[in-house]
């Protein structure tokens, strides 16, 4: 049966997708099946299958081959492997304990610690599922034991655990960059501020709500031997000074190496090495002297106590420095940085004597399963996107949107609603592969001066902005019923008395905060350009 009308074909495709997902067919297989169905309905079986290796079907194979042979795709299993090693090691637990020591006497402190820990973990690996599970294992029992409100505890863990979507190195941004051929490094840079803005919304909400209603977050019993007030602050400054001394020493040695090798000379058209130029040395030595003076003024005993309280933060900061530092200092690309992150986590695990054969094997198996799922979804979605493009679908959708004669922001808001609705039912991999080739060309043709309300977006940054906006949408999708994956991740490790309904109920205030952050990106689009 041939279907010449693209509108009819689009309707069949949409209904077919919902039907196949409703009967439980995995998204990757559903997309691949519909890709073949679209080709057959558009060109007929005799054209589709008439000549092996040529014709419409070969275009699907080429689309899949392009996705599977992209070098940056190797970073995905590496980041998943790194997250699995982190989850099984004691690095995250020690980080939680250190943060808890500093904020234990703050109202809502454990919830704030959970959010900060989620930000740090997101900056280490960018994997969402592992973060929610790990926070559910570490933070949820602690908050429930101390009498925290169940909805507040659930919402904090799942909303904060989903920050890996926005904060680099985000796998969602990596896939968006692959599909749209946008600079992944630029996407990472642009998403920093929106990601930390969203995290700050969560923390501000926790602070305000728990202070307005202290019964939501009772303070733990006070330890008479624990440092308080000014003493704790001085110990924290001492910890930062001692840690800063090591970091600054490493940066000075790096700078001297570049100077000795002649690699930091000023050249036209070449970006200067971050903190690696000769002109940076006076500032680095000045900061080193300042850190030493602070340590002397604070006193050896306070510095040592502060170091013992905060040393759980050292390993995470080292991993973040290896991954993001190697990218932004121009040492490696995204894929190589992921590999260096794996080596860093593995080495730290060996030093701490936590890296056993069982942990590595289990992490490899988890990586294989997660990567396999992503790859099958990628194959199916790439096939369907190629088939729909071949059938004229993107042109039809673009013409339909243009024919509606909506203002620029009206068109963008329609796209946002479509993203939010699809995020309730589909995995983000399928959405970015199926929808982005249709929507992004439309956005790029819109008058850039009409995008947003405050400030004007640079035309070169439109694709980057749209990618960050898409990721913010996917933040919402991780919490959106009926298929919000964060709920199912938490349910797998939550106590039996916490139902899925209760988990989704705890999400509601945090979904509002996510929509508020999305509104900021739409109203003030050039917020993404501040660090570009």
Short mmCIF file of C-alpha atoms in Angstrom, two decimals:
data_model
loop_
_atom_site.label_atom_id
_atom_site.label_comp_id
_atom_site.label_asym_id
_atom_site.label_seq_id
_atom_site.Cartn_x
_atom_site.Cartn_y
_atom_site.Cartn_z
CA UNK A 1 0.00 0.00 0.00
CA UNK A 2 1.47 3.33 -1.07
CA UNK A 3 0.73 6.47 0.91
CA UNK A 4 1.51 9.53 -1.17
CA UNK A 5 0.22 12.14 1.29
CA UNK A 6 2.85 13.11 3.86
CA UNK A 7 0.13 14.26 6.29
CA UNK A 8 -1.47 10.81 6.28
CA UNK A 9 1.93 9.17 6.59
CA UNK A 10 2.77 11.41 9.57
CA UNK A 11 -0.51 10.53 11.30
CA UNK A 12 0.05 6.79 10.75
CA UNK A 13 3.59 7.17 12.08
CA UNK A 14 2.44 9.02 15.22
CA UNK A 15 -0.36 6.56 16.01
CA UNK A 16 1.91 3.62 15.23
CA UNK A 17 4.56 4.88 17.65
CA UNK A 18 2.08 5.29 20.50
CA UNK A 19 0.56 1.86 19.78
CA UNK A 20 3.89 0.02 19.73
CA UNK A 21 5.09 1.74 22.90
CA UNK A 22 1.74 1.00 24.60
CA UNK A 23 2.05 -2.75 23.92
CA UNK A 24 5.54 -2.73 25.42
CA UNK A 25 7.81 -2.82 22.36
CA UNK A 26 11.21 -1.21 23.13
CA UNK A 27 11.68 2.22 21.57
CA UNK A 28 14.65 1.14 19.44
CA UNK A 29 12.76 -1.75 17.81
CA UNK A 30 9.55 0.29 17.44
CA UNK A 31 11.47 3.07 15.66
CA UNK A 32 13.26 0.60 13.33
CA UNK A 33 10.01 -1.18 12.48
CA UNK A 34 8.28 2.12 11.68
CA UNK A 35 11.27 3.24 9.59
CA UNK A 36 10.85 0.23 7.31
CA UNK A 37 7.07 0.73 7.30
CA UNK A 38 7.45 4.38 6.22
CA UNK A 39 9.74 3.41 3.34
CA UNK A 40 7.37 0.67 2.18
CA UNK A 41 4.30 2.93 2.41
CA UNK A 42 6.04 5.76 0.57
CA UNK A 43 7.84 3.86 -2.20
CA UNK A 44 6.16 0.45 -2.29
CA UNK A 45 7.70 -2.96 -1.55
CA UNK A 46 9.04 -3.43 -5.07
CA UNK A 47 11.19 -0.26 -4.87
CA UNK A 48 12.12 -0.73 -1.22
CA UNK A 49 13.30 -4.34 -1.54
CA UNK A 50 13.88 -4.65 -5.27
CA UNK A 51 17.63 -4.18 -5.38
CA UNK A 52 19.82 -5.12 -2.44
CA UNK A 53 22.31 -2.41 -1.44
CA UNK A 54 20.58 0.38 -3.33
CA UNK A 55 17.38 2.35 -3.11
CA UNK A 56 15.63 3.83 -0.05
CA UNK A 57 16.69 1.07 2.34
CA UNK A 58 20.37 1.77 1.71
CA UNK A 59 19.80 5.36 2.90
CA UNK A 60 18.66 3.99 6.26
CA UNK A 61 21.81 1.89 6.49
CA UNK A 62 23.94 4.93 5.67
CA UNK A 63 22.21 6.99 8.39
CA UNK A 64 22.88 4.27 10.98
CA UNK A 65 26.48 3.87 9.80
CA UNK A 66 27.11 7.62 10.20
CA UNK A 67 25.88 7.56 13.78
CA UNK A 68 27.74 4.38 14.74
CA UNK A 69 31.10 5.48 13.29
CA UNK A 70 31.17 8.89 14.98
CA UNK A 71 34.28 9.00 17.13
CA UNK A 72 32.68 11.08 19.89
CA UNK A 73 30.14 8.30 20.48
CA UNK A 74 32.92 6.31 22.21
CA UNK A 75 32.71 8.80 25.10
CA UNK A 76 29.23 7.51 26.05
CA UNK A 77 30.27 4.03 27.33
CA UNK A 78 33.36 5.58 28.93
CA UNK A 79 31.29 8.07 30.93
CA UNK A 80 28.84 5.29 31.89
CA UNK A 81 31.75 3.09 33.03
CA UNK A 82 33.18 5.96 35.07
CA UNK A 83 29.79 6.56 36.74
CA UNK A 84 29.47 2.83 37.53
CA UNK A 85 32.92 2.77 39.17
CA UNK A 86 32.03 5.88 41.19
CA UNK A 87 28.76 4.32 42.31
CA UNK A 88 30.43 1.16 43.58
CA UNK A 89 33.44 2.85 45.21
CA UNK A 90 33.39 4.81 48.47
CA UNK A 91 34.24 8.14 46.80
CA UNK A 92 30.64 9.36 46.77
CA UNK A 93 29.97 8.25 50.35
CA UNK A 94 33.08 10.06 51.66
CA UNK A 95 32.06 13.18 49.73
CA UNK A 96 28.61 13.06 51.33
CA UNK A 97 30.12 12.69 54.80
CA UNK A 98 32.47 15.66 54.28
CA UNK A 99 29.70 17.92 53.00
CA UNK A 100 27.47 16.84 55.87
CA UNK A 101 30.15 17.82 58.41
CA UNK A 102 30.23 21.39 57.10
CA UNK A 103 26.42 21.83 56.82
CA UNK A 104 25.13 19.59 59.62
CA UNK A 105 23.80 22.53 61.72
CA UNK A 106 22.08 24.27 58.80
CA UNK A 107 18.30 24.00 58.54
CA UNK A 108 17.62 21.55 55.69
CA UNK A 109 21.36 20.86 55.63
CA UNK A 110 21.15 17.23 54.51
CA UNK A 111 18.87 18.14 51.60
CA UNK A 112 21.29 20.94 50.64
CA UNK A 113 24.21 18.49 50.92
CA UNK A 114 22.31 16.10 48.63
CA UNK A 115 21.86 18.82 46.00
CA UNK A 116 25.52 19.90 46.17
CA UNK A 117 26.63 16.27 45.99
CA UNK A 118 24.42 15.79 42.90
CA UNK A 119 26.05 18.81 41.21
CA UNK A 120 29.54 17.44 41.90
CA UNK A 121 28.57 13.96 40.66
CA UNK A 122 26.99 15.47 37.53
CA UNK A 123 30.25 17.29 36.82
CA UNK A 124 32.13 14.00 37.19
CA UNK A 125 30.12 11.70 34.92
CA UNK A 126 26.88 13.19 33.51
CA UNK A 127 24.89 9.96 34.05
CA UNK A 128 21.41 10.42 35.50
CA UNK A 129 20.26 6.94 36.57
CA UNK A 130 23.35 6.14 38.63
CA UNK A 131 23.14 9.45 40.50
CA UNK A 132 19.50 8.95 41.55
CA UNK A 133 20.19 5.38 42.69
CA UNK A 134 23.31 6.40 44.62
CA UNK A 135 21.61 9.36 46.31
CA UNK A 136 18.65 7.11 47.11
CA UNK A 137 20.98 4.66 48.83
CA UNK A 138 23.04 7.25 50.72
CA UNK A 139 20.81 10.28 51.40
CA UNK A 140 17.23 8.96 51.54
CA UNK A 141 17.68 6.72 54.64
CA UNK A 142 19.53 9.56 56.40
CA UNK A 143 16.78 12.13 55.72
CA UNK A 144 13.95 9.76 56.67
CA UNK A 145 15.79 8.75 59.88
CA UNK A 146 16.11 12.40 60.94
CA UNK A 147 12.42 13.08 60.31
CA UNK A 148 12.64 15.02 57.04
CA UNK A 149 9.41 15.43 55.11
CA UNK A 150 9.12 12.47 52.72
CA UNK A 151 8.05 14.58 49.72
CA UNK A 152 10.92 17.01 50.26
CA UNK A 153 13.43 14.15 50.51
CA UNK A 154 12.11 12.38 47.40
CA UNK A 155 11.93 15.54 45.30
CA UNK A 156 15.41 16.68 46.32
CA UNK A 157 17.01 13.34 45.43
CA UNK A 158 15.33 12.87 42.05
CA UNK A 159 15.43 16.50 40.87
CA UNK A 160 19.06 16.98 41.95
CA UNK A 161 20.02 13.53 40.64
CA UNK A 162 18.76 14.55 37.19
CA UNK A 163 21.14 17.53 36.95
CA UNK A 164 23.53 15.40 34.89
CA UNK A 165 21.34 16.34 31.91
CA UNK A 166 22.38 19.99 32.16
CA UNK A 167 25.79 20.09 33.83
CA UNK A 168 28.78 19.04 31.66
CA UNK A 169 29.84 16.44 30.71
CA UNK A 170 26.20 15.75 29.82
CA UNK A 171 25.56 12.77 27.52
CA UNK A 172 22.38 14.51 26.30
CA UNK A 173 24.49 17.44 25.08
CA UNK A 174 26.95 15.02 23.46
CA UNK A 175 24.16 13.37 21.45
CA UNK A 176 22.67 16.75 20.52
CA UNK A 177 26.07 17.89 19.27
CA UNK A 178 26.49 14.68 17.25
CA UNK A 179 23.06 14.92 15.59
CA UNK A 180 23.17 18.66 14.85
CA UNK A 181 26.94 18.94 14.19
CA UNK A 182 27.22 21.60 16.91
CA UNK A 183 30.44 22.10 18.90
CA UNK A 184 30.13 19.92 22.01
CA UNK A 185 32.71 22.03 23.83
CA UNK A 186 30.60 25.15 23.13
CA UNK A 187 27.48 23.31 24.35
CA UNK A 188 29.26 22.35 27.57
CA UNK A 189 30.39 25.96 28.10
CA UNK A 190 26.92 27.37 27.39
CA UNK A 191 25.16 24.95 29.75
CA UNK A 192 27.32 25.71 32.79
CA UNK A 193 25.39 28.77 33.96
CA UNK A 194 21.85 27.40 33.27
CA UNK A 195 22.79 24.13 34.99
CA UNK A 196 24.09 25.84 38.12
CA UNK A 197 21.13 28.26 38.01
CA UNK A 198 18.74 25.29 38.17
CA UNK A 199 20.75 23.73 41.02
CA UNK A 200 20.64 27.05 42.89
CA UNK A 201 16.84 27.16 42.44
CA UNK A 202 16.63 23.77 44.16
CA UNK A 203 18.88 24.87 47.05
CA UNK A 204 17.08 28.23 47.51
CA UNK A 205 13.73 26.41 47.54
CA UNK A 206 15.00 23.97 50.20
CA UNK A 207 16.40 26.80 52.37
CA UNK A 208 13.28 28.98 52.12
CA UNK A 209 10.77 26.19 52.61
CA UNK A 210 12.55 24.54 55.55
CA UNK A 211 12.99 27.88 57.32
CA UNK A 212 9.33 28.78 56.79
CA UNK A 213 8.31 25.34 58.06
CA UNK A 214 11.07 23.91 60.31
CA UNK A 215 9.10 20.70 60.90
CA UNK A 216 9.96 19.65 57.33
CA UNK A 217 13.67 19.35 58.23
CA UNK A 218 14.43 18.90 61.94
CA UNK A 219 18.00 19.62 63.01
CA UNK A 220 19.99 16.60 64.21
CA UNK A 221 21.10 16.38 67.83
CA UNK A 222 24.06 18.66 68.47
CA UNK A 223 27.44 17.04 69.06
CA UNK A 224 29.10 18.91 71.96
CA UNK A 225 32.57 18.06 70.60
CA UNK A 226 31.89 19.26 67.04
CA UNK A 227 33.38 22.64 66.00
CA UNK A 228 30.90 25.51 65.79
CA UNK A 229 30.53 28.98 64.31
CA UNK A 230 33.78 30.85 63.81
CA UNK A 231 35.92 27.79 64.56
CA UNK A 232 34.23 25.73 61.84
CA UNK A 233 34.56 28.62 59.36
CA UNK A 234 38.28 28.97 60.08
CA UNK A 235 38.75 25.21 59.66
CA UNK A 236 36.98 25.36 56.30
CA UNK A 237 39.23 28.24 55.15
CA UNK A 238 42.21 26.20 56.36
CA UNK A 239 41.08 23.21 54.32
CA UNK A 240 40.64 25.37 51.21
CA UNK A 241 44.06 26.99 51.74
CA UNK A 242 45.85 23.64 52.09
CA UNK A 243 44.06 22.13 49.09
CA UNK A 244 44.64 25.32 47.11
CA UNK A 245 48.35 25.08 47.90
CA UNK A 246 48.53 21.69 46.15
CA UNK A 247 46.46 22.86 43.18
CA UNK A 248 48.47 26.06 42.72
CA UNK A 249 51.74 24.14 42.99
CA UNK A 250 50.59 21.79 40.21
CA UNK A 251 49.52 24.74 38.03
CA UNK A 252 52.88 26.48 38.52
CA UNK A 253 54.80 23.33 37.55
CA UNK A 254 52.55 22.98 34.49
CA UNK A 255 53.19 26.61 33.54
CA UNK A 256 56.96 26.22 33.96
CA UNK A 257 56.86 23.07 31.78
CA UNK A 258 55.06 24.94 28.98
CA UNK A 259 57.55 27.80 29.33
CA UNK A 260 60.57 25.47 29.17
CA UNK A 261 59.15 23.71 26.11
CA UNK A 262 58.25 26.99 24.40
CA UNK A 263 54.60 25.99 24.02
CA UNK A 264 53.06 29.10 25.60
CA UNK A 265 54.30 31.76 23.21
CA UNK A 266 51.75 34.34 22.02
CA UNK A 267 50.76 33.69 18.40
CA UNK A 268 48.12 35.29 16.23
CA UNK A 269 45.05 33.10 15.72
CA UNK A 270 46.04 30.71 18.54
CA UNK A 271 44.15 30.78 21.83
CA UNK A 272 46.39 31.31 24.87
CA UNK A 273 46.80 28.33 27.21
CA UNK A 274 44.52 28.77 30.22
CA UNK A 275 46.74 29.60 33.26
CA UNK A 276 49.70 28.40 31.21
CA UNK A 277 51.14 31.66 29.88
CA UNK A 278 54.21 33.41 31.31
CA UNK A 279 52.01 36.39 32.25
CA UNK A 280 49.99 34.08 34.56
CA UNK A 281 53.00 33.14 36.72
CA UNK A 282 52.97 36.26 38.98
CA UNK A 283 49.28 35.70 39.75
CA UNK A 284 49.83 32.00 40.48
CA UNK A 285 52.79 32.71 42.78
CA UNK A 286 50.78 35.45 44.50
CA UNK A 287 47.88 33.07 45.13
CA UNK A 288 50.35 30.45 46.42
CA UNK A 289 51.82 32.92 48.92
CA UNK A 290 48.31 34.00 50.00
CA UNK A 291 47.30 30.36 50.66
CA UNK A 292 50.48 29.84 52.71
CA UNK A 293 49.86 33.01 54.76
CA UNK A 294 46.26 31.95 55.47
CA UNK A 295 47.44 28.54 56.67
CA UNK A 296 49.97 30.21 58.99
CA UNK A 297 47.38 32.65 60.42
CA UNK A 298 44.73 29.98 60.94
CA UNK A 299 47.09 27.65 62.72
CA UNK A 300 48.37 24.15 62.10
CA UNK A 301 45.86 22.44 64.39
CA UNK A 302 42.80 24.06 62.78
CA UNK A 303 44.17 23.39 59.28
CA UNK A 304 44.75 19.70 60.07
CA UNK A 305 41.27 19.33 61.60
CA UNK A 306 39.70 21.07 58.60
CA UNK A 307 41.67 18.79 56.28
CA UNK A 308 40.34 15.68 58.07
CA UNK A 309 36.77 17.04 57.82
CA UNK A 310 36.99 17.95 54.13
CA UNK A 311 39.31 15.38 52.59
CA UNK A 312 36.33 13.46 51.18
CA UNK A 313 35.94 16.30 48.65
CA UNK A 314 39.44 15.92 47.23
CA UNK A 315 38.89 12.84 45.02
CA UNK A 316 35.72 14.28 43.34
CA UNK A 317 37.48 17.59 42.64
CA UNK A 318 40.44 15.72 41.13
CA UNK A 319 38.11 13.74 38.83
CA UNK A 320 36.28 16.91 37.76
CA UNK A 321 39.61 18.62 37.15
CA UNK A 322 40.83 15.73 35.01
CA UNK A 323 37.65 15.49 32.91
CA UNK A 324 36.63 19.13 32.46
CA UNK A 325 40.11 20.58 32.91
CA UNK A 326 41.51 18.48 30.07
CA UNK A 327 38.68 19.67 27.80
CA UNK A 328 38.76 23.39 28.58
CA UNK A 329 42.53 23.65 28.77
CA UNK A 330 42.77 22.24 25.27
CA UNK A 331 44.64 19.10 26.31
CA UNK A 332 42.16 16.54 24.91
CA UNK A 333 38.83 16.19 23.16
CA UNK A 334 35.59 14.92 24.72
CA UNK A 335 36.31 11.22 24.08
CA UNK A 336 39.86 11.31 25.43
CA UNK A 337 38.66 13.25 28.50
CA UNK A 338 36.14 10.49 29.23
CA UNK A 339 38.93 7.93 29.03
CA UNK A 340 41.13 10.01 31.35
CA UNK A 341 38.22 10.24 33.79
CA UNK A 342 37.93 6.45 33.87
CA UNK A 343 41.68 6.15 34.54
CA UNK A 344 41.45 8.80 37.29
CA UNK A 345 38.56 7.05 39.09
CA UNK A 346 40.24 3.64 38.72
CA UNK A 347 43.57 4.99 40.05
CA UNK A 348 41.89 6.69 43.02
CA UNK A 349 40.06 3.44 43.75
CA UNK A 350 43.36 1.54 43.72
CA UNK A 351 44.99 4.07 46.05
CA UNK A 352 42.04 3.77 48.43
CA UNK A 353 42.21 -0.07 48.10
CA UNK A 354 38.57 -0.24 47.01
CA UNK A 355 38.96 -1.33 43.38
CA UNK A 356 38.35 -5.09 43.30
CA UNK A 357 37.85 -7.41 40.34
CA UNK A 358 34.17 -7.82 41.29
CA UNK A 359 33.56 -4.05 41.22
CA UNK A 360 35.27 -3.65 37.83
CA UNK A 361 33.42 -6.65 36.34
CA UNK A 362 30.04 -5.48 37.65
CA UNK A 363 30.71 -1.95 36.33
CA UNK A 364 31.63 -3.37 32.91
CA UNK A 365 28.40 -5.40 32.80
CA UNK A 366 26.33 -2.35 33.74
CA UNK A 367 28.12 -0.32 31.10
CA UNK A 368 27.45 -3.00 28.48
CA UNK A 369 23.74 -3.11 29.29
CA UNK A 370 23.29 0.68 29.40
CA UNK A 371 25.32 1.27 26.25
CA UNK A 372 23.47 -1.51 24.43
CA UNK A 373 20.14 0.13 25.25
CA UNK A 374 21.35 3.53 24.02
CA UNK A 375 22.85 2.05 20.84
CA UNK A 376 19.66 0.17 19.91
CA UNK A 377 17.59 3.32 20.46
CA UNK A 378 20.11 5.26 18.38
CA UNK A 379 19.92 2.74 15.52
CA UNK A 380 16.13 2.71 15.49
CA UNK A 381 15.72 6.47 15.86
CA UNK A 382 18.38 7.25 13.21
CA UNK A 383 16.61 4.89 10.79
CA UNK A 384 13.21 6.46 11.44
CA UNK A 385 14.58 10.00 11.13
CA UNK A 386 16.20 9.10 7.78
CA UNK A 387 13.04 7.41 6.49
CA UNK A 388 10.79 10.30 7.51
CA UNK A 389 13.21 12.80 5.94
CA UNK A 390 13.24 10.76 2.72
CA UNK A 391 9.44 10.81 2.70
CA UNK A 392 9.40 14.60 2.95
CA UNK A 393 8.31 14.77 6.59
CA UNK A 394 10.55 17.62 7.82
CA UNK A 395 9.49 19.84 4.91
CA UNK A 396 5.83 19.08 5.65
CA UNK A 397 6.20 19.88 9.36
CA UNK A 398 8.15 23.07 8.61
CA UNK A 399 5.53 24.26 6.11
CA UNK A 400 2.73 23.45 8.57
CA UNK A 401 4.38 25.49 11.34
CA UNK A 402 5.12 28.41 8.99
CA UNK A 403 1.55 28.29 7.64
CA UNK A 404 0.20 28.77 11.16
CA UNK A 405 1.64 32.32 11.00
CA UNK A 406 2.62 32.28 14.66
CA UNK A 407 5.08 34.85 16.04
CA UNK A 408 8.64 33.65 16.61
CA UNK A 409 8.18 32.99 20.33
CA UNK A 410 4.84 31.32 19.58
CA UNK A 411 6.61 28.82 17.31
CA UNK A 412 9.26 28.16 19.95
CA UNK A 413 6.62 27.68 22.67
CA UNK A 414 4.79 25.14 20.47
CA UNK A 415 8.09 23.25 20.14
CA UNK A 416 8.57 23.38 23.93
CA UNK A 417 5.11 21.89 24.49
CA UNK A 418 5.87 19.11 21.98
CA UNK A 419 9.18 18.38 23.77
CA UNK A 420 7.43 18.26 27.16
CA UNK A 421 4.66 15.95 25.91
CA UNK A 422 7.05 13.61 24.09
CA UNK A 423 9.31 13.58 27.17
CA UNK A 424 6.45 12.01 29.14
CA UNK A 425 6.44 8.95 26.87
CA UNK A 426 9.81 8.65 25.09
CA UNK A 427 13.47 8.35 25.92
CA UNK A 428 15.57 11.47 25.29
CA UNK A 429 17.77 9.62 22.76
CA UNK A 430 14.76 9.00 20.53
CA UNK A 431 13.57 12.59 20.88
CA UNK A 432 16.90 14.17 19.94
CA UNK A 433 17.34 11.86 16.93
CA UNK A 434 13.74 12.07 15.69
CA UNK A 435 12.72 15.64 16.42
CA UNK A 436 15.90 17.71 16.27
CA UNK A 437 16.50 17.25 12.50
CA UNK A 438 12.98 18.68 12.01
CA UNK A 439 12.92 21.49 14.58
CA UNK A 440 16.45 22.91 14.47
CA UNK A 441 16.37 23.99 10.77
CA UNK A 442 13.11 25.86 11.51
CA UNK A 443 14.64 27.63 14.52
CA UNK A 444 17.73 28.59 12.52
CA UNK A 445 15.49 30.33 9.94
CA UNK A 446 13.59 32.38 12.54
CA UNK A 447 14.56 36.06 12.94
CA UNK A 448 17.12 35.95 15.73
CA UNK A 449 16.18 39.41 17.05
CA UNK A 450 12.69 38.08 17.91
CA UNK A 451 14.00 35.19 20.04
CA UNK A 452 13.59 35.98 23.75
CA UNK A 453 12.46 39.13 25.52
CA UNK A 454 15.61 40.58 27.12
CA UNK A 455 18.92 40.76 25.29
CA UNK A 456 19.67 39.67 21.75
CA UNK A 457 21.07 36.24 20.92
CA UNK A 458 24.14 36.06 18.71
CA UNK A 459 23.13 34.35 15.40
CA UNK A 460 26.14 32.00 15.77
CA UNK A 461 24.77 30.79 19.11
CA UNK A 462 21.20 29.89 18.08
CA UNK A 463 21.90 26.16 17.67
CA UNK A 464 23.81 26.15 20.98
CA UNK A 465 20.96 27.95 22.77
CA UNK A 466 18.37 25.56 21.36
CA UNK A 467 20.45 22.61 22.57
CA UNK A 468 20.58 24.01 26.11
CA UNK A 469 16.83 24.68 26.01
CA UNK A 470 16.25 21.11 24.82
CA UNK A 471 18.31 19.76 27.73
CA UNK A 472 16.28 21.84 30.18
CA UNK A 473 13.15 20.25 28.69
CA UNK A 474 14.67 16.82 29.23
CA UNK A 475 15.26 17.79 32.88
CA UNK A 476 11.47 18.04 33.19
CA UNK A 477 10.94 14.76 31.33
CA UNK A 478 12.97 12.83 33.93
CA UNK A 479 10.36 13.76 36.56
CA UNK A 480 7.21 13.83 34.39
CA UNK A 481 4.55 11.14 34.93
CA UNK A 482 3.60 8.58 33.75
CA UNK A 483 7.07 7.36 32.65
CA UNK A 484 9.45 9.72 34.50
CA UNK A 485 12.55 7.49 34.74
CA UNK A 486 13.83 9.16 37.94
CA UNK A 487 10.80 7.79 39.81
CA UNK A 488 11.56 4.21 38.77
CA UNK A 489 15.27 4.60 39.57
CA UNK A 490 14.41 5.75 43.10
CA UNK A 491 11.68 3.15 43.57
CA UNK A 492 14.26 0.41 42.94
CA UNK A 493 16.15 1.39 46.13
CA UNK A 494 13.46 3.12 48.23
CA UNK A 495 11.81 1.49 51.29
CA UNK A 496 8.70 -0.60 50.43
CA UNK A 497 6.26 1.88 52.03
CA UNK A 498 7.17 4.59 49.46
CA UNK A 499 4.89 4.09 46.44
CA UNK A 500 5.34 5.41 42.89
CA UNK A 501 2.37 7.72 43.47
CA UNK A 502 4.12 9.21 46.53
CA UNK A 503 7.34 9.64 44.53
CA UNK A 504 5.58 11.51 41.70
CA UNK A 505 3.78 13.66 44.30
CA UNK A 506 7.14 14.71 45.72
CA UNK A 507 8.27 15.86 42.26
CA UNK A 508 5.62 18.59 41.79
CA UNK A 509 7.41 21.61 43.38
CA UNK A 510 10.65 20.70 41.61
CA UNK A 511 8.92 20.42 38.22
CA UNK A 512 7.68 23.99 38.79
CA UNK A 513 11.29 25.07 39.48
CA UNK A 514 12.46 23.32 36.29
CA UNK A 515 9.77 25.13 34.27
CA UNK A 516 10.87 28.40 35.89
CA UNK A 517 14.47 27.76 34.77
CA UNK A 518 13.20 26.92 31.27
CA UNK A 519 11.27 30.21 31.23
CA UNK A 520 14.47 32.12 32.12
CA UNK A 521 16.23 30.54 29.11
CA UNK A 522 13.34 31.50 26.82
CA UNK A 523 12.98 35.05 28.15
CA UNK A 524 16.72 35.80 28.41
CA UNK A 525 18.36 33.59 25.75
CA UNK A 526 21.81 35.18 25.74
CA UNK A 527 22.41 33.89 29.28
CA UNK A 528 24.08 30.98 27.47
CA UNK A 529 26.54 33.37 25.79
CA UNK A 530 28.11 34.76 28.97
CA UNK A 531 30.99 32.25 29.00
CA UNK A 532 31.16 31.62 25.22
#
